[in-house]
Amino acid sequence: MKYWLMKTEPDAFSIDDLAARPLQTEHWDGVRNYQARNMMRDEMKVGDPVFFYHSGCKTPAIVGITKVVKASYPDHTAFNPESKYFDDKSHPDNPRWWMVDVQFVEKFKREITLRELKNMPELTELALVKKGCRLSIMPVSEAEWLHIRSYT
DNA sequence: GCCAACGTTGGC
DNA sequence: GCCAACGTTGGC
């Protein structure tokens, strides 16, 4: 089992939006970055826990936990010319983009802000706090996970 | 295969 | 709204 962190802009899709979905589950479409894709396609497995992170907002923060409930399958929005995620280089017989399904687990009573995370010496290796890191999906070590968890 | 130009991300 | 950092594109 591996631990993860996934970013989302709360204006587009927040943890409350996820909790309001049928079965509190949603497919993670629209990832168009190869590194992030590779992690979803090859490494994320059913049951893996995921920190849910709000980015591009007033207070960037980890706001809760989700888990992977369906392993990778083709991101069908890439096949749809009507979608803003359409990519004519992705074909159903050889998909370029993949996604997983995640399910709501928990919303923290108190979110853990990026500012706080940056001040934790235990997290200096976490990609999220590194300068210029734009990865929307990243691995979290077990030690990092437990450390962050201990604040919730 | 190099690299400049461009677009995007995302914190501040 | 600004801008640094980064990934991608496309001409050569």
Coordinates of C-alpha atoms (C1' of nucleotides) in Angstrom, one line a residue:
Chain A
M1 CA 0.0 0.0 0.0
K2 CA 1.2 3.5 -0.8
Y3 CA 0.1 6.9 0.4
W4 CA -0.7 9.8 -1.8
L5 CA -1.6 13.5 -2.0
M6 CA -3.9 14.9 -4.7
K7 CA -4.4 18.6 -5.4
T8 CA -7.7 20.2 -6.5
E9 CA -8.9 23.7 -6.7
P10 CA -11.9 23.9 -4.4
D11 CA -13.7 26.3 -6.7
A12 CA -13.7 23.5 -9.3
F13 CA -14.1 20.5 -7.0
S14 CA -13.8 20.6 -3.2
I15 CA -13.9 17.9 -0.6
D16 CA -17.5 18.9 0.2
D17 CA -18.3 18.3 -3.5
L18 CA -16.8 14.8 -3.2
A19 CA -18.8 14.1 0.0
A20 CA -22.0 15.2 -1.8
R21 CA -21.5 12.8 -4.8
P22 CA -23.4 9.5 -5.1
L23 CA -21.5 7.0 -3.0
Q24 CA -19.2 9.9 -2.1
T25 CA -17.1 8.8 -5.1
E26 CA -15.8 10.5 -8.1
H27 CA -13.4 9.8 -11.0
W28 CA -10.3 11.9 -11.1
D29 CA -10.4 13.0 -14.7
G30 CA -8.5 15.8 -16.4
V31 CA -4.9 15.0 -15.3
R32 CA -2.8 16.0 -18.2
N33 CA 0.7 15.7 -16.8
Y34 CA 2.8 12.6 -17.5
Q35 CA 4.4 12.2 -14.1
A36 CA 1.0 12.4 -12.4
R37 CA -0.5 10.1 -15.0
N38 CA 2.2 7.5 -14.5
M39 CA 1.5 7.4 -10.8
M40 CA -2.2 7.0 -11.3
R41 CA -1.9 4.5 -14.1
D42 CA 0.9 2.3 -12.6
E43 CA 1.1 2.7 -8.9
M44 CA -2.2 3.8 -7.3
K45 CA -4.1 0.7 -6.0
V46 CA -7.5 0.1 -4.5
G47 CA -7.4 1.0 -0.8
D48 CA -4.5 3.4 -1.0
P49 CA -5.1 6.4 1.2
V50 CA -5.0 9.9 -0.3
F51 CA -4.6 13.3 1.3
F52 CA -7.1 15.7 -0.3
Y53 CA -5.4 19.1 -0.8
H54 CA -7.0 22.4 -1.8
S55 CA -4.8 24.5 -4.1
G56 CA -5.2 27.8 -5.9
C57 CA -7.3 29.3 -3.1
K58 CA -7.0 31.7 -0.2
T59 CA -5.6 29.2 2.2
P60 CA -3.9 26.2 0.5
A61 CA -4.3 23.2 2.8
I62 CA -4.8 19.5 3.3
V63 CA -8.4 19.3 4.2
G64 CA -9.2 15.6 4.5
I65 CA -8.7 12.1 3.4
T66 CA -10.0 10.0 0.5
K67 CA -9.1 6.5 -0.7
V68 CA -8.7 4.9 -4.1
V69 CA -11.7 2.7 -4.8
K70 CA -11.0 1.9 -8.5
A71 CA -7.6 1.4 -10.1
S72 CA -6.6 3.1 -13.3
Y73 CA -8.8 3.1 -16.4
P74 CA -8.8 5.3 -19.5
D75 CA -9.8 8.9 -18.9
H76 CA -12.7 9.1 -21.3
T77 CA -12.9 12.9 -21.2
A78 CA -9.8 12.8 -23.5
F79 CA -12.0 11.2 -26.2
N80 CA -14.8 13.7 -26.0
P81 CA -14.4 16.7 -28.4
E82 CA -16.9 18.6 -26.3
S83 CA -14.7 18.2 -23.1
K84 CA -12.2 20.8 -22.1
Y85 CA -9.9 17.9 -21.5
F86 CA -10.2 16.6 -25.0
D87 CA -6.9 15.4 -26.5
D88 CA -7.0 14.2 -30.1
K89 CA -3.8 12.2 -29.5
S90 CA -5.5 9.9 -27.1
H91 CA -7.4 7.0 -28.7
P92 CA -9.6 4.4 -27.0
D93 CA -7.4 1.6 -28.4
N94 CA -4.3 3.3 -27.0
P95 CA -5.3 5.8 -24.3
R96 CA -2.8 8.5 -23.4
W97 CA -4.6 9.6 -20.2
W98 CA -5.8 7.5 -17.2
M99 CA -7.7 8.1 -14.1
V100 CA -8.7 6.4 -10.8
D101 CA -11.8 6.7 -8.7
V102 CA -11.6 8.1 -5.2
Q103 CA -14.1 7.9 -2.3
F104 CA -14.5 10.4 0.5
V105 CA -13.2 9.1 3.9
E106 CA -12.9 12.0 6.2
K107 CA -12.9 15.8 6.4
F108 CA -10.6 17.2 9.0
K109 CA -12.1 19.2 11.8
R110 CA -9.1 21.5 11.3
E111 CA -7.3 21.8 8.0
I112 CA -3.5 21.7 7.9
T113 CA -2.3 24.7 5.9
L114 CA 0.6 24.7 3.5
R115 CA 2.2 27.3 5.7
E116 CA 2.1 24.8 8.6
L117 CA 3.4 22.0 6.5
K118 CA 6.3 24.1 5.3
N119 CA 7.3 24.7 8.9
M120 CA 7.5 21.0 9.8
P121 CA 11.1 19.7 9.7
E122 CA 9.8 16.2 9.2
L123 CA 8.3 17.1 5.8
T124 CA 11.3 18.8 4.0
E125 CA 11.3 15.9 1.5
L126 CA 7.6 16.1 0.7
A127 CA 7.2 17.3 -2.9
L128 CA 4.4 19.6 -1.9
V129 CA 6.6 21.9 0.1
K130 CA 9.4 22.1 -2.4
K131 CA 9.8 25.2 -4.4
G132 CA 8.1 25.2 -7.8
C133 CA 6.5 21.8 -7.4
R134 CA 3.6 21.7 -9.7
L135 CA 2.8 18.0 -9.5
S136 CA -0.9 17.5 -8.9
I137 CA -0.5 14.0 -7.6
M138 CA 2.5 12.9 -5.5
P139 CA 3.6 10.1 -3.2
V140 CA 3.7 10.6 0.6
S141 CA 5.9 8.3 2.7
E142 CA 4.4 6.4 5.6
A143 CA 6.4 8.5 8.1
E144 CA 5.1 11.7 6.4
W145 CA 1.6 10.4 6.4
L146 CA 1.7 9.5 10.1
H147 CA 3.3 12.8 11.0
I148 CA 0.6 14.8 9.2
R149 CA -2.1 12.6 10.6
S150 CA -1.0 13.2 14.1
Y151 CA -2.1 16.9 13.7
T152 CA -5.6 16.0 12.9
Chain B
dG1 C1' 18.2 16.6 -30.2
dC2 C1' 18.5 21.4 -28.9
dC3 C1' 16.3 25.3 -27.1
dA4 C1' 13.4 29.5 -27.4
dA5 C1' 8.7 30.6 -27.0
dC6 C1' 4.7 29.8 -24.9
dG7 C1' 1.1 28.3 -21.7
dT8 C1' 0.0 26.7 -17.1
dT9 C1' 0.3 26.2 -12.2
dG10 C1' -0.1 28.0 -7.9
dG11 C1' 1.7 30.7 -3.9
dC12 C1' 1.7 35.2 -2.5
Chain C
dG1 C1' -3.0 40.5 -10.3
dC2 C1' 1.8 39.3 -10.3
dC3 C1' 5.4 36.4 -11.4
dA4 C1' 8.6 32.4 -10.7
dA5 C1' 9.0 27.8 -11.9
dC6 C1' 8.1 24.4 -14.7
dG7 C1' 6.3 21.3 -18.7
dT8 C1' 5.3 21.2 -23.5
dT9 C1' 5.6 22.5 -28.3
dG10 C1' 7.6 23.1 -32.5
dG11 C1' 11.1 25.1 -35.7
dC12 C1' 15.6 24.2 -37.0

